[in-house]
PDB file of C-alpha atoms and ligand atoms in Angstrom:
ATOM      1  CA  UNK P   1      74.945 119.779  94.726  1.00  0.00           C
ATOM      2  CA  UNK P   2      72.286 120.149  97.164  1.00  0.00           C
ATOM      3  CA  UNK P   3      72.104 118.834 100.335  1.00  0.00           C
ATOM      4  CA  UNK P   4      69.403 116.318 101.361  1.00  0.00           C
ATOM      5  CA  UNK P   5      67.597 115.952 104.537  1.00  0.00           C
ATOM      6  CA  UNK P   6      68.070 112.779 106.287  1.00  0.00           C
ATOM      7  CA  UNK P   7      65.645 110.577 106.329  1.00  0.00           C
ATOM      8  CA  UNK P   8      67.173 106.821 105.521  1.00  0.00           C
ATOM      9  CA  UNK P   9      65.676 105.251 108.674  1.00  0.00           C
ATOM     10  CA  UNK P  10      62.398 107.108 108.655  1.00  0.00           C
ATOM     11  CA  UNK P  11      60.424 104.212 107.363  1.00  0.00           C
ATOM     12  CA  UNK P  12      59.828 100.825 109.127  1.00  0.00           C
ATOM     13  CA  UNK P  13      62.980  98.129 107.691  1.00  0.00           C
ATOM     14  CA  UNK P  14      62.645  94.846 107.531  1.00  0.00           C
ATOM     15  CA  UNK P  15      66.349  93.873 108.343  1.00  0.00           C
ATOM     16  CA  UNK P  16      68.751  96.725 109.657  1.00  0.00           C
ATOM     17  CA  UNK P  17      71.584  95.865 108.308  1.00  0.00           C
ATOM     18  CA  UNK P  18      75.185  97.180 109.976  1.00  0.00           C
ATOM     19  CA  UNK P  19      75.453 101.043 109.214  1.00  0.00           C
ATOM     20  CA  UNK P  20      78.231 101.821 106.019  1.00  0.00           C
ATOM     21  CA  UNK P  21      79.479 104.937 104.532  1.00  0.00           C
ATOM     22  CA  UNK P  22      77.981 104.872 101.224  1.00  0.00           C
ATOM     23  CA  UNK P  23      76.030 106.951  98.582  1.00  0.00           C
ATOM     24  CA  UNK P  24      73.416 106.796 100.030  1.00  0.00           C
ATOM     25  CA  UNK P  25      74.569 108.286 103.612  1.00  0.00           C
ATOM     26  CA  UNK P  26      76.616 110.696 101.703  1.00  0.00           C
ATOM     27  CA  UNK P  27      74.086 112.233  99.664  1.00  0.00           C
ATOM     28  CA  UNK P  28      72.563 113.552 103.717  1.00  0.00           C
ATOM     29  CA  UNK P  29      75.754 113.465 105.388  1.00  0.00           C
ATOM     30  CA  UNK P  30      75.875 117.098 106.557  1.00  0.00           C
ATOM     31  CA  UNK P  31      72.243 116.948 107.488  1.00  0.00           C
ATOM     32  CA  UNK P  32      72.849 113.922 109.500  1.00  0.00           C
ATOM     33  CA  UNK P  33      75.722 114.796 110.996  1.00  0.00           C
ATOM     34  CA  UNK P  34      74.227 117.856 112.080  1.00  0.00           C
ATOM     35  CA  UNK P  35      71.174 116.277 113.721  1.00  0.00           C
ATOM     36  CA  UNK P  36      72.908 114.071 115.412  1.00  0.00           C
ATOM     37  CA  UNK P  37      76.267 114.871 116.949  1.00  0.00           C
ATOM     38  CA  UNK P  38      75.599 117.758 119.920  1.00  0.00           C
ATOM     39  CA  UNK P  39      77.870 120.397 119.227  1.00  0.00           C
ATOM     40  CA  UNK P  40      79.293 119.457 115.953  1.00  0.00           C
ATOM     41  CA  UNK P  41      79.518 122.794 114.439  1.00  0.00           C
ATOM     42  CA  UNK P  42      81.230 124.210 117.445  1.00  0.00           C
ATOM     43  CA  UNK P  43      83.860 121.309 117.410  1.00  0.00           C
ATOM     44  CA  UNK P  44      84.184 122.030 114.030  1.00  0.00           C
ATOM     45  CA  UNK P  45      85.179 125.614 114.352  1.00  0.00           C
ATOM     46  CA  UNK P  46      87.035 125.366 117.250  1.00  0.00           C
ATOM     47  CA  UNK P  47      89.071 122.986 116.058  1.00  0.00           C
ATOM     48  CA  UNK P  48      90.307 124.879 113.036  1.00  0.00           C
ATOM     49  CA  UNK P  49      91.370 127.855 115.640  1.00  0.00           C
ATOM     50  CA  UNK P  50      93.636 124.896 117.537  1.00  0.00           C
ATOM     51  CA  UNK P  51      94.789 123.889 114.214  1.00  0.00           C
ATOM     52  CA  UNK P  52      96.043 127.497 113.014  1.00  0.00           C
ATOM     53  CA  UNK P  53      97.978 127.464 116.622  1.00  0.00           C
ATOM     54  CA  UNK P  54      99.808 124.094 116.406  1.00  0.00           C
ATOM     55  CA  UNK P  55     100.614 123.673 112.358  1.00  0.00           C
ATOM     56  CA  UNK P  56     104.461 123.979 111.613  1.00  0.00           C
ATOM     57  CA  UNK P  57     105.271 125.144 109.092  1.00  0.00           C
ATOM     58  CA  UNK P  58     106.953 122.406 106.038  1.00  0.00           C
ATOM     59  CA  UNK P  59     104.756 119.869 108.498  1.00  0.00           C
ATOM     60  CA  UNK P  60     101.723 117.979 107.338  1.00  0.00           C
ATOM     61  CA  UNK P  61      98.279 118.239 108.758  1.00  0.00           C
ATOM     62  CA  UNK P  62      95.820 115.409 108.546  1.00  0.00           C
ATOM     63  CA  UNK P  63      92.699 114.792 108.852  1.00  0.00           C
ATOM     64  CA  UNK P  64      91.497 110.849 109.386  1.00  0.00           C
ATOM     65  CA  UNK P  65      88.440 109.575 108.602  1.00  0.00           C
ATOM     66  CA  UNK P  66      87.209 113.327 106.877  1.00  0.00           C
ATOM     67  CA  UNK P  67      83.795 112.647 105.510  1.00  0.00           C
ATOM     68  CA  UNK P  68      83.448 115.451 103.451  1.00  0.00           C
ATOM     69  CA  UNK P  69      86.136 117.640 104.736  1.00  0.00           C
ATOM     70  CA  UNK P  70      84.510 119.698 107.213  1.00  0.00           C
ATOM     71  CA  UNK P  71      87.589 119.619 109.449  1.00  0.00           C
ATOM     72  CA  UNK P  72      90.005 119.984 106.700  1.00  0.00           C
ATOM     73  CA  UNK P  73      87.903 123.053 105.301  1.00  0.00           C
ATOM     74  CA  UNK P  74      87.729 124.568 108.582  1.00  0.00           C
ATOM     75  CA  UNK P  75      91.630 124.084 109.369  1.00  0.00           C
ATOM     76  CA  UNK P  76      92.049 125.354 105.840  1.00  0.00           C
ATOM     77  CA  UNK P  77      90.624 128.346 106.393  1.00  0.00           C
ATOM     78  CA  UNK P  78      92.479 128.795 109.457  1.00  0.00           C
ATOM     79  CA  UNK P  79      96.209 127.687 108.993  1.00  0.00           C
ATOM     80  CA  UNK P  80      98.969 130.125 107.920  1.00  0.00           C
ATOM     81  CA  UNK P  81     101.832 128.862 108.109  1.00  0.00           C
ATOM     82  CA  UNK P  82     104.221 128.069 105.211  1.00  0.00           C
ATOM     83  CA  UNK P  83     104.596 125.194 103.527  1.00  0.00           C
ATOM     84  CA  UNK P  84     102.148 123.484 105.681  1.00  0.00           C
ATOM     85  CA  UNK P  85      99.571 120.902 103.748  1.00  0.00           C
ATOM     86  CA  UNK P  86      96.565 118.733 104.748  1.00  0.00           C
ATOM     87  CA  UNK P  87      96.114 115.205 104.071  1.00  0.00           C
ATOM     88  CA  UNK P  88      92.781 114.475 104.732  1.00  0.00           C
ATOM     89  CA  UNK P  89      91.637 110.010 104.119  1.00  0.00           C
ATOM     90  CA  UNK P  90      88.587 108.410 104.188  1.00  0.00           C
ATOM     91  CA  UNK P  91      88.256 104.870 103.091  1.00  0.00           C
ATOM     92  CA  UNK P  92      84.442 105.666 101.754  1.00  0.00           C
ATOM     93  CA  UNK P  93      85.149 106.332  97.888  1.00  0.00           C
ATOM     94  CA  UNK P  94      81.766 107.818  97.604  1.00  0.00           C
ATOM     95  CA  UNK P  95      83.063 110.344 100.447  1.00  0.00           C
ATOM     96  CA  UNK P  96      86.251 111.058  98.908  1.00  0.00           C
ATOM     97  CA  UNK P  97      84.435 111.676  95.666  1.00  0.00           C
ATOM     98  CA  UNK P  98      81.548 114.644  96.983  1.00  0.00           C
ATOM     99  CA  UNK P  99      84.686 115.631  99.279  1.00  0.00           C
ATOM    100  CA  UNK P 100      86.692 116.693  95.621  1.00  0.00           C
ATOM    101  CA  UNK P 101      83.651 118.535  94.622  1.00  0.00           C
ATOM    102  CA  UNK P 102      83.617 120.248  97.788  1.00  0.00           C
ATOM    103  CA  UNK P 103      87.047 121.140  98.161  1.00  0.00           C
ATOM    104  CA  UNK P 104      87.161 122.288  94.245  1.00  0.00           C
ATOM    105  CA  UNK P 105      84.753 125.239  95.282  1.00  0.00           C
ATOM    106  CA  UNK P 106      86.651 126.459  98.626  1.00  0.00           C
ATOM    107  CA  UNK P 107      88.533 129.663  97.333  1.00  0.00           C
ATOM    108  CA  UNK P 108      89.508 130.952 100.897  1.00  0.00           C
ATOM    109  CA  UNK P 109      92.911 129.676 101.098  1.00  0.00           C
ATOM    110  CA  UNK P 110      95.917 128.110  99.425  1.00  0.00           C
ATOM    111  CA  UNK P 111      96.910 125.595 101.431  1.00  0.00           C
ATOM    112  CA  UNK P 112      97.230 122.597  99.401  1.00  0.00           C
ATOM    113  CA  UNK P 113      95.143 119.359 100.066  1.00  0.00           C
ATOM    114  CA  UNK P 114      95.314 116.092  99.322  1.00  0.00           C
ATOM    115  CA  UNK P 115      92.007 113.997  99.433  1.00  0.00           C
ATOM    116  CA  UNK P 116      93.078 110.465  99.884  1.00  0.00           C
ATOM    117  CA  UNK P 117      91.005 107.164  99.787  1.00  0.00           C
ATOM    118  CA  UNK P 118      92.280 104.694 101.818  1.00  0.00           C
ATOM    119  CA  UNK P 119      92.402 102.984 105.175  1.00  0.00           C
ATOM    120  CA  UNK P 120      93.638 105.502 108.166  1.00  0.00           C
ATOM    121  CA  UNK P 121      95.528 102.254 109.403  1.00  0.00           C
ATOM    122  CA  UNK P 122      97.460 101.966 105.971  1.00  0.00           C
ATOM    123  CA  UNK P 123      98.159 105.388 105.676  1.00  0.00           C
ATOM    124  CA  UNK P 124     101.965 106.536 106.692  1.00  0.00           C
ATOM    125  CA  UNK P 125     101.539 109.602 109.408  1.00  0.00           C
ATOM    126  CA  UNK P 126     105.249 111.534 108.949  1.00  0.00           C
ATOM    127  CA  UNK P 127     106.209 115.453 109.837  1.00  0.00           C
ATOM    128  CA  UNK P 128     103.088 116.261 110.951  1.00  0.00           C
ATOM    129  CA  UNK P 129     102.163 119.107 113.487  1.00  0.00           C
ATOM    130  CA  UNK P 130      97.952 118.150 113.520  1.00  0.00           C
ATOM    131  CA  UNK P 131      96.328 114.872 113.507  1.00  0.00           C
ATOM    132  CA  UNK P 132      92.786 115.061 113.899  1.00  0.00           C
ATOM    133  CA  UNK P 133      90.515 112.236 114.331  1.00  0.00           C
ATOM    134  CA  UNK P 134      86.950 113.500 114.770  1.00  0.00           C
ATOM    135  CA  UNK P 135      84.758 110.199 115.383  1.00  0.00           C
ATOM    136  CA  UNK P 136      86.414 107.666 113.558  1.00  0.00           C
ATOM    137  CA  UNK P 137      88.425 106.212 116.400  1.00  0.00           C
ATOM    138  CA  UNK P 138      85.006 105.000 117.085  1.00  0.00           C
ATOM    139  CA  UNK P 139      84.992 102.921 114.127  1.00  0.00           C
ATOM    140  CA  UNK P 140      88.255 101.213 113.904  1.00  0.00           C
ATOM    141  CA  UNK P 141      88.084  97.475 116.182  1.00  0.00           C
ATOM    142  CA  UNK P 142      89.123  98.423 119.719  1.00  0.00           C
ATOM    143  CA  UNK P 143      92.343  96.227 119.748  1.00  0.00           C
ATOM    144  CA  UNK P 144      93.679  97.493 116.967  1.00  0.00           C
ATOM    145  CA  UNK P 145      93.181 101.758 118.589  1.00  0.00           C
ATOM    146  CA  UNK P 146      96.279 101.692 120.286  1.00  0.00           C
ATOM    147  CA  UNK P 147      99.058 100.560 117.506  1.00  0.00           C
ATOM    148  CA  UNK P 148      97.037 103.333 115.126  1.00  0.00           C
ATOM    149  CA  UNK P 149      97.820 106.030 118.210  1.00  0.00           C
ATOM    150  CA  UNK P 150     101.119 105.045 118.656  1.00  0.00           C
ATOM    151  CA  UNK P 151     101.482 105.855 114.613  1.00  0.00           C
ATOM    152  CA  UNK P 152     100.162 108.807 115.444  1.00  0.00           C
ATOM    153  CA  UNK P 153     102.440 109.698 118.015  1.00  0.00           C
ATOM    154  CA  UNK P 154     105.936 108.399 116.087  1.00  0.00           C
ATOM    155  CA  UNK P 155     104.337 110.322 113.537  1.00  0.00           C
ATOM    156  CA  UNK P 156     104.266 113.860 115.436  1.00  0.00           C
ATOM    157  CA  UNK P 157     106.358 116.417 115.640  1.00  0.00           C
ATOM    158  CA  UNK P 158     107.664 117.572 119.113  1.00  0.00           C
ATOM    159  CA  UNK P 159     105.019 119.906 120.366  1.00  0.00           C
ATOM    160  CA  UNK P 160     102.684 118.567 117.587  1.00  0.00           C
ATOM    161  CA  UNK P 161      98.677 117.735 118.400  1.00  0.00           C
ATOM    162  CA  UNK P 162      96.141 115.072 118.103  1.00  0.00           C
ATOM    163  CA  UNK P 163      92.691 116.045 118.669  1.00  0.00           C
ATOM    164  CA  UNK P 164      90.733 113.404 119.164  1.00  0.00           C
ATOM    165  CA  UNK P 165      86.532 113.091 119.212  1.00  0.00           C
ATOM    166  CA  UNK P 166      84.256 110.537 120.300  1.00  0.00           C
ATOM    167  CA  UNK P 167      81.219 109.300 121.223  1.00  0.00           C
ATOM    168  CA  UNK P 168      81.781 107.950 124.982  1.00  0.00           C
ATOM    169  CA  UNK P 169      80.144 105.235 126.909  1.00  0.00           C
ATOM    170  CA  UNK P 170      79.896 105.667 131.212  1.00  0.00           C
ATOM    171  CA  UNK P 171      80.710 102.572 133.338  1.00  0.00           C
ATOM    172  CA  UNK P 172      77.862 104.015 135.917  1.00  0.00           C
ATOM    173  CA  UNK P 173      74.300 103.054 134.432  1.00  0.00           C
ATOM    174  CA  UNK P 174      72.487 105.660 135.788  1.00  0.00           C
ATOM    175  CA  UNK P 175      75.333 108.246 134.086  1.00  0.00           C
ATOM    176  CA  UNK P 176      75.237 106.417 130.939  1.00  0.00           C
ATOM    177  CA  UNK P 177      71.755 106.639 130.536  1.00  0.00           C
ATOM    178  CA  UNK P 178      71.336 110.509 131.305  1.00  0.00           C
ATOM    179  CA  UNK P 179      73.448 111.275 128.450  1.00  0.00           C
ATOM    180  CA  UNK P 180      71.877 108.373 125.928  1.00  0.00           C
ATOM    181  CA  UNK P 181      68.570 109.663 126.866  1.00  0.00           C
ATOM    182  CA  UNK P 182      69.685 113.260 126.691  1.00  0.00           C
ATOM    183  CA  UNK P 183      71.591 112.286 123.017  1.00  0.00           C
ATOM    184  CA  UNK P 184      67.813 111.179 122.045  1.00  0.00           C
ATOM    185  CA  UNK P 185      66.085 113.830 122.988  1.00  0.00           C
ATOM    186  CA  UNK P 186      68.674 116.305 120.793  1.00  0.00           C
ATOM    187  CA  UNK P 187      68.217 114.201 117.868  1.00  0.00           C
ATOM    188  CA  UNK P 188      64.162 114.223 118.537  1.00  0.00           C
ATOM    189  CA  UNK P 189      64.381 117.934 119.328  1.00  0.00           C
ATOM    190  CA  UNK P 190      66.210 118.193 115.434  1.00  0.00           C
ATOM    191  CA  UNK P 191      62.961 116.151 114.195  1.00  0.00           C
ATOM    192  CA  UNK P 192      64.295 112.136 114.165  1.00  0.00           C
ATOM    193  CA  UNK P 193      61.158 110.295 115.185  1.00  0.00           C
ATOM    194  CA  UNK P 194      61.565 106.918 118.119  1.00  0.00           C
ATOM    195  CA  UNK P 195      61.116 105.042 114.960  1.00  0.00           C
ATOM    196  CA  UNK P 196      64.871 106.715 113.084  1.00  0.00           C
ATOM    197  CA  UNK P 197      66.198 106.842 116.344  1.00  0.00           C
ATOM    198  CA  UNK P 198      66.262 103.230 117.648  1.00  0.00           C
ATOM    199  CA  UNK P 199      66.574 101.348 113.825  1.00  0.00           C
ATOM    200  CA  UNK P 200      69.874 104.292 113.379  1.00  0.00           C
ATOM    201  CA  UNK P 201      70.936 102.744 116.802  1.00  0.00           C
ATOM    202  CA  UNK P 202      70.252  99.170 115.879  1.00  0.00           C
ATOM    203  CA  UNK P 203      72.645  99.843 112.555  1.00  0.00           C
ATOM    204  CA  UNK P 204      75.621 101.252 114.587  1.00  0.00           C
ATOM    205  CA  UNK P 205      75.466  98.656 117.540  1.00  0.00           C
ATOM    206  CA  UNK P 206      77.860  96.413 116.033  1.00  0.00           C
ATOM    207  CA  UNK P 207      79.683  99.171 113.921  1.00  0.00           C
ATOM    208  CA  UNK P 208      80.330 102.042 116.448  1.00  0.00           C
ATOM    209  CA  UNK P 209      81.919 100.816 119.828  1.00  0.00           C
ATOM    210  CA  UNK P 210      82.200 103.519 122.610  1.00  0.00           C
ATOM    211  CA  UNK P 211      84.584 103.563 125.165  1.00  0.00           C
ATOM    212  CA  UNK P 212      85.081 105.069 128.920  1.00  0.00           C
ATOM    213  CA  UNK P 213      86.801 108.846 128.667  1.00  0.00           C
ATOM    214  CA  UNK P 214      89.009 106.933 131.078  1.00  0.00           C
ATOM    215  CA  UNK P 215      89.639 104.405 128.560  1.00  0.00           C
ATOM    216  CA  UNK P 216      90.534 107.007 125.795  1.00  0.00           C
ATOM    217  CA  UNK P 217      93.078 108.995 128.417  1.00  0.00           C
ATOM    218  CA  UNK P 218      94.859 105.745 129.707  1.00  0.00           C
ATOM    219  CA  UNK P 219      95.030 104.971 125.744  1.00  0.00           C
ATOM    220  CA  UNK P 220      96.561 108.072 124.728  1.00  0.00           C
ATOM    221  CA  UNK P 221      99.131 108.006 127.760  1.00  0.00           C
ATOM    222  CA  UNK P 222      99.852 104.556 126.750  1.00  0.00           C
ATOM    223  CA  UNK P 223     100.520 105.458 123.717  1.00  0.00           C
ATOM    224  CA  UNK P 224     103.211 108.526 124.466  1.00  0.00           C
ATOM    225  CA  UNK P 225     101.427 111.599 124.926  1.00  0.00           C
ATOM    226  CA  UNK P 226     102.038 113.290 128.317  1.00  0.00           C
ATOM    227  CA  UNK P 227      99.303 115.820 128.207  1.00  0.00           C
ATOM    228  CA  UNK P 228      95.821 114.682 127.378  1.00  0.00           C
ATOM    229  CA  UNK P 229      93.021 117.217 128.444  1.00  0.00           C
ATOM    230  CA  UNK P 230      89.170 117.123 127.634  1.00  0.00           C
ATOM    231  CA  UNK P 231      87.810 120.393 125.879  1.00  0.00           C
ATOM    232  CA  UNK P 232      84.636 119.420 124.885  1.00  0.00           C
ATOM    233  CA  UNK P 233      81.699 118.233 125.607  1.00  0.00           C
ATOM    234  CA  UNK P 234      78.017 118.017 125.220  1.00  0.00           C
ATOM    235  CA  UNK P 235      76.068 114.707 126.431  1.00  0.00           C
ATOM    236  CA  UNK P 236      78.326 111.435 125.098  1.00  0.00           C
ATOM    237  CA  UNK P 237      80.234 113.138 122.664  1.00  0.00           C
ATOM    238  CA  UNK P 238      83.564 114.339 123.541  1.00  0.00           C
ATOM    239  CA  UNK P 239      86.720 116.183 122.411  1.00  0.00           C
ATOM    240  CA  UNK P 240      90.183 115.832 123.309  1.00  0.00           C
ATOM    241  CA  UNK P 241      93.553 117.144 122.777  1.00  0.00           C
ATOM    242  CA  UNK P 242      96.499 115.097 123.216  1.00  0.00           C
ATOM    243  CA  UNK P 243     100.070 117.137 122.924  1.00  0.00           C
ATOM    244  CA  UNK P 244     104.099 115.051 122.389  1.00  0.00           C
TER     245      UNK P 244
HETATM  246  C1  GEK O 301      83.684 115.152 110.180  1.00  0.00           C
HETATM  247  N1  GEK O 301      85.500 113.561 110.550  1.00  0.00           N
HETATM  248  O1  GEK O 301      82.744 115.546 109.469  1.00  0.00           O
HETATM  249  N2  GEK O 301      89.772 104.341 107.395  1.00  0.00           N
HETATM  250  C2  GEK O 301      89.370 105.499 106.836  1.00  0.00           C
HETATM  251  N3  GEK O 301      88.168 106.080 107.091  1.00  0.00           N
HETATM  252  C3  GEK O 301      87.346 105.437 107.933  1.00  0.00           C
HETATM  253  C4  GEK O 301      87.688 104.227 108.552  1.00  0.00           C
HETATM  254  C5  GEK O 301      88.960 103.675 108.258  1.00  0.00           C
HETATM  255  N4  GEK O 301      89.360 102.523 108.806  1.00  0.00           N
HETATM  256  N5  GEK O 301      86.657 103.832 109.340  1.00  0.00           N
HETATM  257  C6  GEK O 301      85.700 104.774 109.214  1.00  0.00           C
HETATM  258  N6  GEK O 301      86.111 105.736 108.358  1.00  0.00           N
HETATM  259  C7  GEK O 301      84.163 113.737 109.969  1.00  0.00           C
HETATM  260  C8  GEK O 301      83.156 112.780 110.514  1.00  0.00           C
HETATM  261  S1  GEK O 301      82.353 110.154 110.306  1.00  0.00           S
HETATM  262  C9  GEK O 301      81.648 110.061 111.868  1.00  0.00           C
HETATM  263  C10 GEK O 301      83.643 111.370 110.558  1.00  0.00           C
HETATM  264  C11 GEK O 301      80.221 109.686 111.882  1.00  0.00           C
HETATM  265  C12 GEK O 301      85.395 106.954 107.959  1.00  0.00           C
HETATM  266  C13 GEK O 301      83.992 106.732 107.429  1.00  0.00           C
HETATM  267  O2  GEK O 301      83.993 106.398 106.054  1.00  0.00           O
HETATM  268  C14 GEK O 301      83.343 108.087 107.720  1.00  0.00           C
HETATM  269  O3  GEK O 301      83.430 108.962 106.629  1.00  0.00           O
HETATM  270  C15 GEK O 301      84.142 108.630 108.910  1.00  0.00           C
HETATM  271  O4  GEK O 301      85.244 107.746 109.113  1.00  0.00           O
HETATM  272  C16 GEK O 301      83.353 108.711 110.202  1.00  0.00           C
HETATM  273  O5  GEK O 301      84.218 115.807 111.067  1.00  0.00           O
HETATM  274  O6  GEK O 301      79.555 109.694 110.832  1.00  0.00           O
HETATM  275  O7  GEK O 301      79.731 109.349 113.021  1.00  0.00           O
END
């Protein structure tokens, strides 16, 4: 399994069609992802090391909307206490799939995982002490983000965690654009030409809606949690923790 560059909108397209998680996004997912999110890696990491700190142990960890598992690979690694499992969904088949093959060759721990395919707003969220959601709030219709956090939040434990990631949009023009033009000059400076850049854009338009970091705090207040604090960020991309 090797990993393959990403170059799906390097090519003039006729029609762009609305951006979808399939085989053919998967097979340069890690490439892409890497290209294109400022500070994924460190997110990544970092949130493994707030993972270890907040898992119970007999609790459940999960991990919505996990790709290929990066953040339930990197809590893996870092969780160690007993009984404690991660359920990690995606609703992309073909991501569930390379996600098994993934998983299969990860010797470093034995916490037990559960790769499920389905809907994150289907999915029951019970005992658990971490949900993460790194950008896929993004993806789920706006009205429908607050019943999915309140889940969440029935779902915690007392003292549990939500860490929550997203791409953000800024009320003030002038701020937005800094960071969109500062987001495209990242992805340039990994090698995306205009051309990948604006058709990519054009596919997630109607697909991936961004909201105010204002937005996301009132959300997650509304929704129970009484501390919410920011602890990332690079351009429009964000990370937060939220704490019942
Ligand atoms: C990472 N967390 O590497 N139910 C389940 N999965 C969904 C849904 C849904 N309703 N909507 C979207 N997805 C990962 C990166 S990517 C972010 C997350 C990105 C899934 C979708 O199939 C995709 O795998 C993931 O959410 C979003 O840390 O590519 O910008």
């Amino acid at each position: 399994m090797v990993d393959k560059p990403d170059a799906i909108y390097a090519s003039p397209l006729d029609k762009i069609i609305d951006f979808s998680f399939d085989e053919k996004v998967v097979n340069v997912f890690p490439d892409m992802i890497q290209r294109s999110v400022p500070g994924y890696g460190t997110m990544i990491s970092t949130i493994g090391i707030m993972a270890a700190r907040y898992a119970q142990a007999d609790s459940h960890c999960y991990d919505l909307g996990c790709s290929l598992g990066a953040v339930t690979l990197s809590m893996r690694q870092r969780i160690q206490q007993p009984n404690c499992d991660i359920i990690a969904v995606d609703n992309s088949s073909a991501m569930i799939e390379r996600g098994q093959q993934l998983l299969a060759s990860d010797k470093t721990s034995s916490t037990q995982v559960q790769l499920v395919c389905a809907d994150i707003q289907d999915v029951a969220i019970e005992n658990a002490s971490v949900v993460v959601l790194n950008f896929t709030l993004q993806f789920i219709p706006v009205a429908e983000r607050l019943t999915l956090l309140q889940r969440i939040y029935q779902g915690l434990k007392p003292g549990g965690v939500l860490i929550l990631s997203e791409k953000l949009a800024f009320e003030d023009e002038v701020q937005d654009n800094f960071h969109i033009d500062s987001h495209h000059d990242f992805k340039r400076s990994n090698g995306y030409s205009d051309l990948e850049i604006s058709q990519k854009r054009s596919a997630l338009e109607n697909v991936l809606i961004p909201e105010t970091l204002a937005e996301h705090q009132a959300r997650l207040k509304q929704a129970g949690f009484d501390f919410v604090e920011k602890w990332f960020q690079c351009f429009n991309f964000v990370s937060m923790v939220a704490v019942k």
